[in-house]
Amino acid sequence: MRRMLFGLLVGASLATPVLAQTSVATDAGTVAGAADTEVISFKGIPYAAPPVGPLRWKAPERALAWNGVREAKVYGNACPQPVRTEAWAQVGAQSEDCLFLNVWRPKKPGKYPVMVFMHGGGFVFGAAGVPLYEGSGLAARGAVVVTMNYRLGRLGYFAHPALTREDPDGKLGNFGVMDQIASLEWVKRNIAGFGGDPGNVMIFGESAGAGAVQILMGSPAATGLFHKAASQSGSGSTVLAPIRGGAINAEMLGQKFTDDLGLKDATAAQLRAIPVAEIIKARAFPFIDGKVVTMSPGEAFYKNKQTRIPLIIGSNSNESSLGGMTEATAKMVLGSAFPELHAGYIALTGKAPDAAAVDLAEGLGFVLPSIAVADQHAATGNKAFAYYFDQVPVDQRATAAGTDHGGELEYLFGNKAAEHRWDAEDLKVSKQMGDYWVRFATTGDPNGKGAARWPAVTTPPTNYLVIGAKPHAARLAPVEEKVKAAAMAAAIKTWAAPAAP
C-alpha cells in the first residue's frame, strides 16, 4: 500500500502513472483498485443495481452508472443472512444493497483465463468478501479471479402468488441464481479491461456454490457465459421442488411464510414492506421455475442437456462433518441392500461397523453422486476430471477423521484459516491444488509438468485423483460402484416424475 501511495505522489515524473495501472473503465464507470507485489485487486464493484425497494424480489438490473473514479479497495456489503459464530465465516456489514463482486488480476499485462467463484453456505450464508476467498494467490499463478455475492435465503429464493400475478411471464423466484448469471454477464462485458479473456471463463464453487455450478450447466439462461466448470462438494443427486404442483412447492412455502406473518392474500407491495429481519429467519433454497432453473443439480447430466464443457468435480474425505450422513440415513436410502453394502464398506475401509456406516452414508450423500455426474459428463463426450481431497492442517492431522466439508478451500486459495497451522506438507498441497485449477482454467486440462498425473474419467470403474500429501490416481472399488448406482436410483426416479412449470 505504501508503494502505491508513493507512486501516486511522484506520478507526474513517471512515464506511466500508477493510477493508470490500477484504474479500469467498466460499462457503469471507472474503478480504482490497489496494487500489491504481484497482483492488482478491485473490491466492491457493483455488477447490478441494488435490489431494494421496488427491486426486491425482481430479476437483477444493470448497475447504476457513476461519474468520476470509484474507489474499489474494500469489499461491498454482504447479502442479509443470519449471524454465524465461526471466525472464518464472518462476512462483515450486511445490506440488501449487496450485489458486488471483486476482481484480482496479475500485475503483468496479458490476456488471462477468468475464474469466477461462487461461495457456499447452503444458499443462506456466505459472501464474496470472506477472507478465505481472497484471490491474490490464484491470480498470481496467471488468472483473473472474480468472487461475487448473490442474494441468499428468502431474499434470494422466494415464490409467492402475488409475485407471480405481478409478472406471470417473467423470471420468477430464483433471484440468487439470476444474480449469478448477471455477474457472468458483467464479466462478459467488462473483464477484458481487467486483463481477462471473456472467451475463456471458468466457474467454480463449493457446497451450495457447487450446486449452483451444476444448476448453471443445465440452465438455458446461462448458455455461452462460461467455458469450464468445477463443482466442489456439491453432490449430484439433489432434488429440487417445483415452483408449483406436487405435494410441496415453492409458491406453497412462500404463501405459508406470509400467512404466518398475518399477511393473508398479500400484495406484492406488502411483501416488499416485510422487514429484512423477518425474511432472513427462514431458510430457502433454489427450486425449478421452468425458465432460469429448469432442472435439479445433476439432472441435466443424466438427460444429456448439460453445457458441453470441461468439468472438474469431487469431494472431501470427511463430508460427514456437514451432518446428516449417518447409519440411519444409509439404511433409509438403501433399504434391504444396506447389510450387503455395509459389509462391503467394512471390508473396504477396515473400519469398525459404525464408522464404516458413516463412510457409506457419506458416499451416498456426497462422494459418489459427484463421481456419477463425472461419469455421465464423460459418457456424452465431454472432458471430466474427478477428485477426492484428503489433506488436513498439521495441527489437526493426528485426530481428524479427514478433510471436513469446505476444508479444501484454504488450500485452493492459499489462505490458511486463522485457527489452523500449516507445515511444509500443507504448503505443498496448496501449491499443487492451485496449480491444477489454474491450468484447468487455462487449457481445460489440469495436468502439467512436475504434477501427479490426473486421469480423465472414461468408463467405470471411475478414475479419479486423490489430492493430498501423496497425490495419486485411483479407481472406485466394486462396492463403491454399487453404492454409486444406488445413490442415483432414487434421484433419477424423482427427476423422471413430471413437475409443474
Coordinates of C-alpha atoms in Angstrom, one line a residue:
M1 CA 0.0 0.0 0.0
R2 CA 2.9 2.4 0.9
R3 CA 4.5 1.7 -2.5
M4 CA 1.2 2.6 -4.3
L5 CA 0.8 5.9 -2.4
F6 CA 4.4 6.8 -3.1
G7 CA 3.8 6.2 -6.8
L8 CA 0.8 8.5 -6.8
L9 CA 2.8 11.2 -5.2
V10 CA 5.6 11.1 -7.8
G11 CA 3.3 10.1 -10.7
A12 CA 3.9 13.4 -12.5
S13 CA 7.5 12.4 -13.1
L14 CA 6.8 8.9 -14.4
A15 CA 6.1 7.9 -18.0
T16 CA 3.1 5.7 -16.8
P17 CA 1.4 6.9 -13.6
V18 CA 0.5 4.2 -11.1
L19 CA -3.2 5.4 -11.4
A20 CA -3.3 4.2 -15.0
Q21 CA -2.2 0.8 -13.9
T22 CA -4.9 0.5 -11.2
S23 CA -7.8 2.1 -12.9
V24 CA -10.2 0.3 -15.2
A25 CA -13.2 1.6 -17.1
T26 CA -16.4 -0.5 -16.8
D27 CA -19.7 0.0 -18.6
A28 CA -21.0 1.7 -15.4
G29 CA -18.0 3.8 -14.7
T30 CA -14.3 3.8 -13.8
V31 CA -13.0 1.9 -10.8
A32 CA -9.6 2.3 -9.0
G33 CA -8.0 -0.7 -7.4
A34 CA -5.0 -1.4 -5.2
A35 CA -1.6 -2.8 -6.4
D36 CA 0.3 -5.3 -4.4
T37 CA 3.6 -7.1 -5.1
E38 CA 2.2 -9.4 -7.8
V39 CA -1.5 -8.6 -8.3
I40 CA -3.9 -5.7 -8.6
S41 CA -7.2 -6.0 -6.7
F42 CA -10.6 -4.3 -7.3
K43 CA -13.1 -4.8 -4.5
G44 CA -16.8 -3.9 -4.1
I45 CA -17.6 -3.3 -7.7
P46 CA -21.4 -3.2 -8.2
Y47 CA -22.4 -5.6 -11.0
A48 CA -26.2 -4.9 -10.7
A49 CA -28.5 -2.3 -9.3
P50 CA -29.3 -2.5 -5.6
P51 CA -32.2 -5.0 -5.3
V52 CA -34.0 -2.8 -2.8
G53 CA -37.5 -1.2 -2.5
P54 CA -39.4 -2.0 -5.7
L55 CA -36.5 -4.1 -7.0
R56 CA -36.7 -6.6 -4.1
W57 CA -37.7 -10.0 -5.4
K58 CA -37.1 -9.0 -9.0
A59 CA -34.6 -10.0 -11.6
P60 CA -31.3 -8.0 -11.3
E61 CA -31.0 -4.9 -13.4
R62 CA -27.8 -3.3 -14.8
A63 CA -25.6 -1.5 -12.3
L64 CA -26.3 2.2 -11.9
A65 CA -23.7 4.4 -13.6
W66 CA -21.5 6.8 -11.6
N67 CA -19.3 9.8 -12.5
G68 CA -15.6 10.1 -11.8
V69 CA -13.5 7.3 -10.4
R70 CA -15.0 4.9 -7.8
E71 CA -12.6 3.6 -5.2
A72 CA -12.6 -0.2 -5.3
K73 CA -10.4 -1.1 -2.3
V74 CA -12.9 -2.5 0.2
Y75 CA -15.4 -5.3 0.0
G76 CA -19.0 -4.4 -0.6
N77 CA -21.9 -5.3 1.8
A78 CA -22.7 -9.0 2.3
C79 CA -26.3 -10.0 1.5
P80 CA -28.5 -10.3 4.6
Q81 CA -28.2 -13.6 6.5
P82 CA -28.4 -15.0 10.0
V83 CA -25.3 -14.4 12.2
R84 CA -22.7 -17.2 12.3
T85 CA -20.1 -17.5 15.1
E86 CA -17.2 -19.3 13.3
A87 CA -14.3 -17.0 12.9
W88 CA -13.6 -17.9 9.3
A89 CA -17.2 -17.3 8.2
Q90 CA -17.6 -13.6 9.3
V91 CA -19.0 -11.6 6.4
G92 CA -18.8 -8.0 7.6
A93 CA -21.5 -5.4 7.1
Q94 CA -24.8 -6.6 5.6
S95 CA -27.4 -4.8 3.4
E96 CA -29.9 -5.6 0.8
D97 CA -27.7 -3.5 -1.4
C98 CA -25.2 -6.3 -1.8
L99 CA -24.7 -7.2 -5.5
F100 CA -21.0 -6.6 -5.6
L101 CA -18.0 -8.5 -7.0
N102 CA -14.3 -8.4 -6.6
V103 CA -11.5 -8.9 -9.1
W104 CA -7.8 -9.8 -8.8
R105 CA -5.5 -9.7 -11.8
P106 CA -1.8 -10.3 -12.3
K107 CA 0.2 -7.1 -12.5
K108 CA 1.9 -8.2 -15.7
P109 CA -0.2 -7.2 -18.8
G110 CA -1.7 -10.2 -20.6
K111 CA -4.9 -12.0 -21.7
Y112 CA -5.6 -14.3 -18.8
P113 CA -8.2 -17.0 -18.1
V114 CA -11.0 -15.9 -15.8
M115 CA -12.0 -17.8 -12.7
V116 CA -15.4 -16.9 -11.2
F117 CA -16.0 -18.3 -7.7
M118 CA -19.5 -18.9 -6.2
H119 CA -19.3 -19.3 -2.4
G120 CA -21.1 -21.9 -0.3
G121 CA -23.2 -21.6 2.7
G122 CA -26.4 -23.6 2.0
F123 CA -27.8 -20.7 -0.1
V124 CA -28.4 -19.0 3.3
F125 CA -24.9 -17.9 4.4
G126 CA -21.7 -16.5 3.0
A127 CA -20.2 -13.7 1.0
A128 CA -17.5 -13.0 -1.6
G129 CA -15.6 -10.9 1.0
V130 CA -14.9 -13.7 3.4
P131 CA -11.1 -13.6 3.9
L132 CA -10.8 -17.3 3.0
Y133 CA -11.7 -16.4 -0.6
E134 CA -9.1 -13.6 -1.1
G135 CA -8.0 -14.2 -4.7
S136 CA -4.4 -13.0 -4.8
G137 CA -2.8 -16.4 -4.6
L138 CA -4.7 -17.8 -7.5
A139 CA -4.4 -14.7 -9.6
A140 CA -0.6 -14.6 -9.1
R141 CA -0.5 -18.0 -10.9
G142 CA -1.8 -16.4 -14.1
A143 CA -5.5 -15.9 -13.9
V144 CA -8.1 -13.2 -13.4
V145 CA -10.1 -14.2 -10.3
V146 CA -13.6 -13.0 -9.6
T147 CA -15.7 -13.6 -6.4
M148 CA -19.3 -12.4 -6.2
N149 CA -22.2 -12.0 -3.8
Y150 CA -25.7 -13.3 -4.6
R151 CA -28.9 -13.0 -2.8
L152 CA -29.5 -15.6 0.0
G153 CA -32.3 -17.2 1.9
R154 CA -35.8 -15.9 1.2
L155 CA -34.4 -12.8 -0.4
G156 CA -32.8 -15.0 -3.0
Y157 CA -35.2 -17.8 -3.4
F158 CA -38.9 -16.9 -2.9
A159 CA -42.0 -17.6 -4.9
H160 CA -45.4 -16.3 -4.0
P161 CA -48.7 -16.0 -5.9
A162 CA -48.6 -12.2 -5.5
L163 CA -45.3 -12.0 -7.3
T164 CA -46.5 -14.4 -10.0
R165 CA -49.6 -12.3 -10.6
E166 CA -47.4 -9.2 -10.9
D167 CA -45.3 -10.7 -13.7
P168 CA -46.7 -14.1 -14.7
D169 CA -44.4 -14.4 -17.8
G170 CA -41.3 -13.1 -16.0
K171 CA -38.3 -14.9 -14.4
L172 CA -39.7 -15.9 -11.1
G173 CA -38.3 -16.8 -7.7
N174 CA -34.6 -17.9 -8.2
F175 CA -33.2 -14.4 -7.7
G176 CA -29.9 -15.7 -6.3
V177 CA -29.3 -17.8 -9.5
M178 CA -30.3 -14.8 -11.6
D179 CA -27.7 -12.7 -9.7
Q180 CA -25.0 -15.3 -10.5
I181 CA -26.0 -15.1 -14.2
A182 CA -25.9 -11.3 -14.0
S183 CA -22.4 -11.4 -12.6
L184 CA -21.3 -13.6 -15.5
E185 CA -22.9 -11.2 -18.0
W186 CA -20.9 -8.4 -16.3
V187 CA -17.8 -10.5 -16.7
K188 CA -18.5 -11.0 -20.4
R189 CA -19.0 -7.2 -20.9
N190 CA -16.2 -5.9 -18.7
I191 CA -13.5 -8.4 -17.9
A192 CA -11.2 -7.7 -20.9
G193 CA -10.4 -4.3 -19.2
F194 CA -9.0 -6.2 -16.3
G195 CA -6.8 -8.4 -18.5
G196 CA -9.3 -11.3 -18.6
D197 CA -10.4 -13.3 -21.6
P198 CA -14.2 -13.2 -21.9
G199 CA -13.9 -16.2 -24.2
N200 CA -12.2 -18.3 -21.5
V201 CA -14.3 -18.2 -18.3
M202 CA -14.3 -20.9 -15.7
I203 CA -16.9 -21.0 -12.9
F204 CA -16.1 -22.8 -9.7
G205 CA -18.0 -23.2 -6.5
E206 CA -18.1 -25.1 -3.2
S207 CA -21.1 -26.7 -1.5
A208 CA -24.1 -24.5 -2.4
G209 CA -21.8 -22.8 -4.9
A210 CA -21.1 -26.2 -6.4
G211 CA -24.8 -26.9 -6.6
A212 CA -25.1 -23.6 -8.4
V213 CA -22.4 -24.6 -10.9
Q214 CA -24.4 -27.7 -11.7
I215 CA -27.6 -25.7 -12.0
L216 CA -26.0 -23.2 -14.4
M217 CA -24.6 -26.0 -16.5
G218 CA -28.3 -27.0 -17.1
S219 CA -29.8 -23.5 -17.4
P220 CA -30.6 -22.1 -20.9
A221 CA -30.3 -18.6 -19.3
A222 CA -26.6 -19.2 -18.7
T223 CA -25.7 -20.5 -22.1
G224 CA -22.4 -19.2 -23.5
L225 CA -21.4 -17.3 -20.4
F226 CA -18.7 -19.8 -19.3
H227 CA -16.4 -22.4 -20.8
K228 CA -15.2 -24.6 -18.0
A229 CA -16.5 -25.5 -14.6
A230 CA -15.5 -27.0 -11.2
S231 CA -18.0 -28.4 -8.7
Q232 CA -16.5 -28.9 -5.2
S233 CA -18.6 -30.9 -2.7
G234 CA -21.8 -30.3 -4.5
S235 CA -23.1 -33.9 -4.6
G236 CA -25.1 -34.6 -7.7
S237 CA -28.3 -36.2 -6.5
T238 CA -30.1 -33.2 -5.1
V239 CA -33.8 -33.0 -5.9
L240 CA -35.4 -29.5 -6.1
A241 CA -39.1 -28.8 -5.6
P242 CA -41.1 -27.2 -8.4
I243 CA -42.5 -23.6 -8.2
R244 CA -46.0 -25.1 -8.2
G245 CA -47.6 -28.5 -8.4
G246 CA -46.7 -31.6 -6.4
A247 CA -47.1 -32.2 -2.7
I248 CA -44.7 -29.4 -1.8
N249 CA -43.8 -26.4 -4.0
A250 CA -42.1 -23.1 -3.7
E251 CA -45.3 -20.9 -4.0
M252 CA -46.9 -23.0 -1.3
L253 CA -44.0 -22.4 1.0
G254 CA -44.0 -18.7 0.2
Q255 CA -47.7 -18.4 0.9
K256 CA -47.2 -20.1 4.3
F257 CA -44.4 -17.8 5.2
T258 CA -46.6 -14.7 4.6
D259 CA -49.7 -16.3 6.2
D260 CA -47.7 -16.9 9.3
L261 CA -46.8 -13.2 9.4
G262 CA -50.5 -12.4 9.3
L263 CA -50.4 -11.3 5.6
K264 CA -53.4 -13.2 4.1
D265 CA -53.8 -12.5 0.4
A266 CA -50.7 -10.3 0.5
T267 CA -50.0 -7.9 -2.4
A268 CA -46.6 -7.6 -4.0
A269 CA -46.2 -4.1 -2.3
Q270 CA -47.0 -5.7 1.1
L271 CA -44.3 -8.4 0.5
R272 CA -41.7 -5.7 -0.3
A273 CA -42.5 -4.0 3.0
I274 CA -41.7 -7.0 5.2
P275 CA -38.7 -6.2 7.4
V276 CA -35.4 -7.9 6.4
A277 CA -35.1 -9.3 9.9
E278 CA -38.2 -11.3 9.4
I279 CA -37.2 -12.5 6.0
I280 CA -33.9 -14.0 7.0
K281 CA -35.3 -16.1 9.8
A282 CA -36.4 -18.9 7.5
R283 CA -34.1 -21.0 5.2
A284 CA -34.9 -21.1 1.5
F285 CA -33.3 -22.9 -1.5
P286 CA -33.5 -22.9 -5.3
F287 CA -36.4 -24.6 -7.0
I288 CA -37.4 -25.4 -10.5
D289 CA -39.1 -22.3 -12.1
G290 CA -39.0 -23.6 -15.7
K291 CA -37.0 -20.6 -17.1
V292 CA -33.9 -20.0 -15.1
V293 CA -33.7 -23.2 -13.1
T294 CA -35.0 -25.9 -15.3
M295 CA -33.6 -29.0 -13.6
S296 CA -32.1 -30.1 -10.3
P297 CA -28.4 -30.1 -9.9
G298 CA -27.0 -33.2 -11.6
E299 CA -30.2 -33.9 -13.5
A300 CA -29.0 -32.2 -16.7
F301 CA -26.1 -34.6 -16.9
Y302 CA -28.4 -37.6 -16.9
K303 CA -30.7 -36.1 -19.6
N304 CA -27.7 -35.1 -21.7
K305 CA -28.8 -31.4 -21.5
Q306 CA -25.7 -30.0 -19.7
T307 CA -23.3 -27.5 -21.1
R308 CA -20.7 -29.4 -23.1
I309 CA -17.5 -28.0 -21.4
P310 CA -14.6 -29.5 -19.4
L311 CA -15.6 -30.2 -15.8
I312 CA -13.7 -30.9 -12.5
I313 CA -15.9 -32.4 -9.8
G314 CA -15.2 -34.0 -6.5
S315 CA -15.5 -34.0 -2.7
N316 CA -13.6 -34.3 0.5
S317 CA -12.7 -37.2 2.8
N318 CA -14.9 -36.1 5.7
E319 CA -18.0 -34.7 4.1
S320 CA -19.9 -36.2 7.1
S321 CA -18.7 -33.2 9.1
L322 CA -21.6 -31.4 7.4
G323 CA -24.1 -33.6 9.3
G324 CA -26.9 -35.8 8.3
M325 CA -24.7 -38.6 6.9
T326 CA -25.4 -41.3 9.4
E327 CA -26.1 -45.1 9.5
A328 CA -29.9 -44.3 9.8
T329 CA -29.7 -42.2 6.6
A330 CA -27.8 -45.0 4.8
K331 CA -30.4 -47.6 5.9
M332 CA -33.3 -45.3 4.7
V333 CA -31.8 -44.9 1.3
L334 CA -30.5 -48.4 0.7
G335 CA -33.3 -50.4 2.4
S336 CA -32.7 -54.2 2.0
A337 CA -29.4 -53.6 0.2
F338 CA -27.8 -52.0 3.3
P339 CA -26.4 -55.1 5.0
E340 CA -24.5 -56.3 1.9
L341 CA -23.1 -52.8 1.1
H342 CA -22.3 -52.1 4.7
A343 CA -20.3 -55.3 4.9
G344 CA -18.5 -54.3 1.7
Y345 CA -17.6 -50.9 3.3
I346 CA -16.3 -52.6 6.4
A347 CA -14.0 -54.8 4.2
L348 CA -13.0 -51.8 2.0
T349 CA -12.2 -49.4 4.8
G350 CA -11.0 -51.8 7.6
K351 CA -13.1 -49.7 10.0
A352 CA -15.4 -50.7 12.8
P353 CA -19.1 -51.2 11.7
D354 CA -20.3 -47.9 13.0
A355 CA -17.5 -45.9 11.3
A356 CA -17.9 -47.8 8.1
A357 CA -21.6 -47.0 8.1
V358 CA -20.8 -43.3 8.3
D359 CA -18.4 -43.7 5.3
L360 CA -21.2 -45.5 3.5
A361 CA -23.7 -42.7 4.1
E362 CA -21.0 -40.1 3.1
G363 CA -20.5 -42.0 -0.2
L364 CA -24.3 -42.0 -0.8
G365 CA -24.7 -38.3 0.0
F366 CA -21.7 -36.6 -1.5
V367 CA -18.7 -38.5 -2.8
L368 CA -20.3 -41.0 -5.2
P369 CA -23.0 -38.8 -6.7
S370 CA -20.2 -36.4 -7.7
I371 CA -18.4 -39.3 -9.4
A372 CA -21.7 -40.3 -11.1
V373 CA -22.0 -36.8 -12.6
A374 CA -18.5 -37.1 -13.9
D375 CA -19.4 -40.5 -15.4
Q376 CA -22.4 -39.0 -17.2
H377 CA -20.5 -36.0 -18.4
A378 CA -17.7 -38.2 -19.9
A379 CA -20.1 -40.6 -21.4
T380 CA -21.6 -37.9 -23.6
G381 CA -18.1 -37.0 -25.0
N382 CA -17.0 -34.2 -22.6
K383 CA -13.8 -33.9 -20.6
A384 CA -14.3 -34.8 -16.9
F385 CA -11.8 -35.0 -14.1
A386 CA -12.9 -36.4 -10.7
Y387 CA -11.1 -35.9 -7.4
Y388 CA -11.1 -36.8 -3.7
F389 CA -9.4 -34.3 -1.5
D390 CA -7.6 -35.7 1.6
Q391 CA -5.4 -33.2 3.4
V392 CA -5.7 -31.8 7.0
P393 CA -3.6 -29.0 8.5
V394 CA -0.8 -30.1 10.7
D395 CA -2.4 -29.1 14.0
Q396 CA -5.4 -31.4 13.3
R397 CA -3.7 -34.2 11.4
A398 CA -3.4 -36.6 14.4
T399 CA -7.1 -36.5 15.3
A400 CA -9.2 -35.5 12.3
A401 CA -11.4 -38.1 10.5
G402 CA -10.4 -36.5 7.2
T403 CA -10.9 -33.2 5.3
D404 CA -14.1 -31.5 6.5
H405 CA -16.7 -30.2 4.2
G406 CA -15.2 -27.0 2.8
G407 CA -11.7 -27.9 4.1
E408 CA -10.2 -27.8 0.6
L409 CA -10.8 -24.1 0.2
E410 CA -7.9 -22.8 2.3
Y411 CA -5.6 -24.9 0.1
L412 CA -7.1 -23.9 -3.2
F413 CA -7.0 -20.1 -2.5
G414 CA -3.8 -20.4 -0.5
N415 CA -5.3 -18.6 2.5
K416 CA -4.6 -20.6 5.7
A417 CA -7.5 -20.3 8.1
A418 CA -6.6 -18.3 11.2
E419 CA -7.4 -21.1 13.5
H420 CA -5.0 -23.6 11.7
R421 CA -1.3 -24.1 11.4
W422 CA 0.4 -25.3 8.2
D423 CA 3.7 -27.1 7.7
A424 CA 5.7 -27.7 4.5
E425 CA 3.3 -30.5 3.5
D426 CA 0.3 -28.2 3.7
L427 CA 2.1 -25.6 1.6
K428 CA 3.0 -28.2 -1.0
V429 CA -0.7 -29.4 -1.2
S430 CA -1.9 -25.8 -1.6
K431 CA 0.5 -25.1 -4.4
Q432 CA -0.4 -28.4 -6.1
M433 CA -4.2 -27.7 -5.9
G434 CA -4.0 -24.1 -7.0
D435 CA -1.8 -25.1 -10.0
Y436 CA -4.2 -27.8 -11.0
W437 CA -7.2 -25.4 -11.0
V438 CA -5.4 -22.6 -12.9
R439 CA -4.0 -25.0 -15.5
F440 CA -7.6 -26.3 -16.0
A441 CA -8.9 -22.7 -16.3
T442 CA -6.3 -22.0 -18.9
T443 CA -6.5 -25.2 -21.1
G444 CA -9.3 -27.4 -19.9
D445 CA -6.8 -30.0 -18.6
P446 CA -5.4 -29.8 -15.1
N447 CA -2.2 -31.7 -15.9
G448 CA 1.2 -30.2 -16.2
K449 CA 4.9 -30.7 -15.9
G450 CA 6.0 -31.9 -12.5
A451 CA 2.5 -32.7 -11.2
A452 CA 1.0 -36.1 -10.4
R453 CA -0.9 -37.3 -13.5
W454 CA -4.7 -36.7 -13.1
P455 CA -6.5 -39.2 -15.3
A456 CA -9.6 -38.2 -17.1
V457 CA -12.8 -40.0 -16.4
T458 CA -13.5 -42.7 -19.0
T459 CA -15.6 -45.7 -18.2
P460 CA -16.5 -47.3 -14.9
P461 CA -14.8 -48.2 -12.6
T462 CA -14.2 -44.5 -12.5
N463 CA -10.7 -42.9 -12.5
Y464 CA -10.1 -40.1 -10.0
L465 CA -7.2 -38.3 -8.4
V466 CA -6.6 -38.3 -4.6
I467 CA -5.3 -34.8 -3.8
G468 CA -3.2 -34.7 -0.8
A469 CA 0.4 -35.0 0.5
K470 CA 0.9 -38.0 -1.8
P471 CA -1.3 -37.3 -4.8
H472 CA -2.1 -40.4 -6.8
A473 CA -4.6 -41.8 -9.3
A474 CA -7.2 -44.3 -8.1
R475 CA -10.3 -46.1 -9.2
L476 CA -13.6 -46.9 -7.5
A477 CA -13.9 -50.3 -5.8
P478 CA -16.7 -52.6 -6.9
V479 CA -18.7 -51.9 -3.7
E480 CA -18.4 -48.2 -4.4
E481 CA -19.7 -48.7 -7.9
K482 CA -22.7 -50.5 -6.4
V483 CA -23.3 -47.7 -3.9
K484 CA -23.0 -45.1 -6.6
A485 CA -25.7 -46.8 -8.6
A486 CA -27.9 -47.0 -5.5
A487 CA -27.3 -43.3 -4.7
M488 CA -28.5 -42.2 -8.0
A489 CA -31.5 -44.5 -8.4
A490 CA -33.9 -42.6 -6.1
A491 CA -32.8 -39.2 -7.6
I492 CA -33.3 -40.4 -11.2
K493 CA -36.8 -41.8 -10.3
T494 CA -37.8 -38.4 -8.8
W495 CA -36.3 -36.4 -11.7
A496 CA -38.4 -38.6 -14.1
A497 CA -41.6 -37.5 -12.4
P498 CA -43.4 -34.7 -14.2
A499 CA -43.1 -31.3 -12.5
A500 CA -45.4 -28.3 -12.9
P501 CA -43.8 -25.3 -14.7

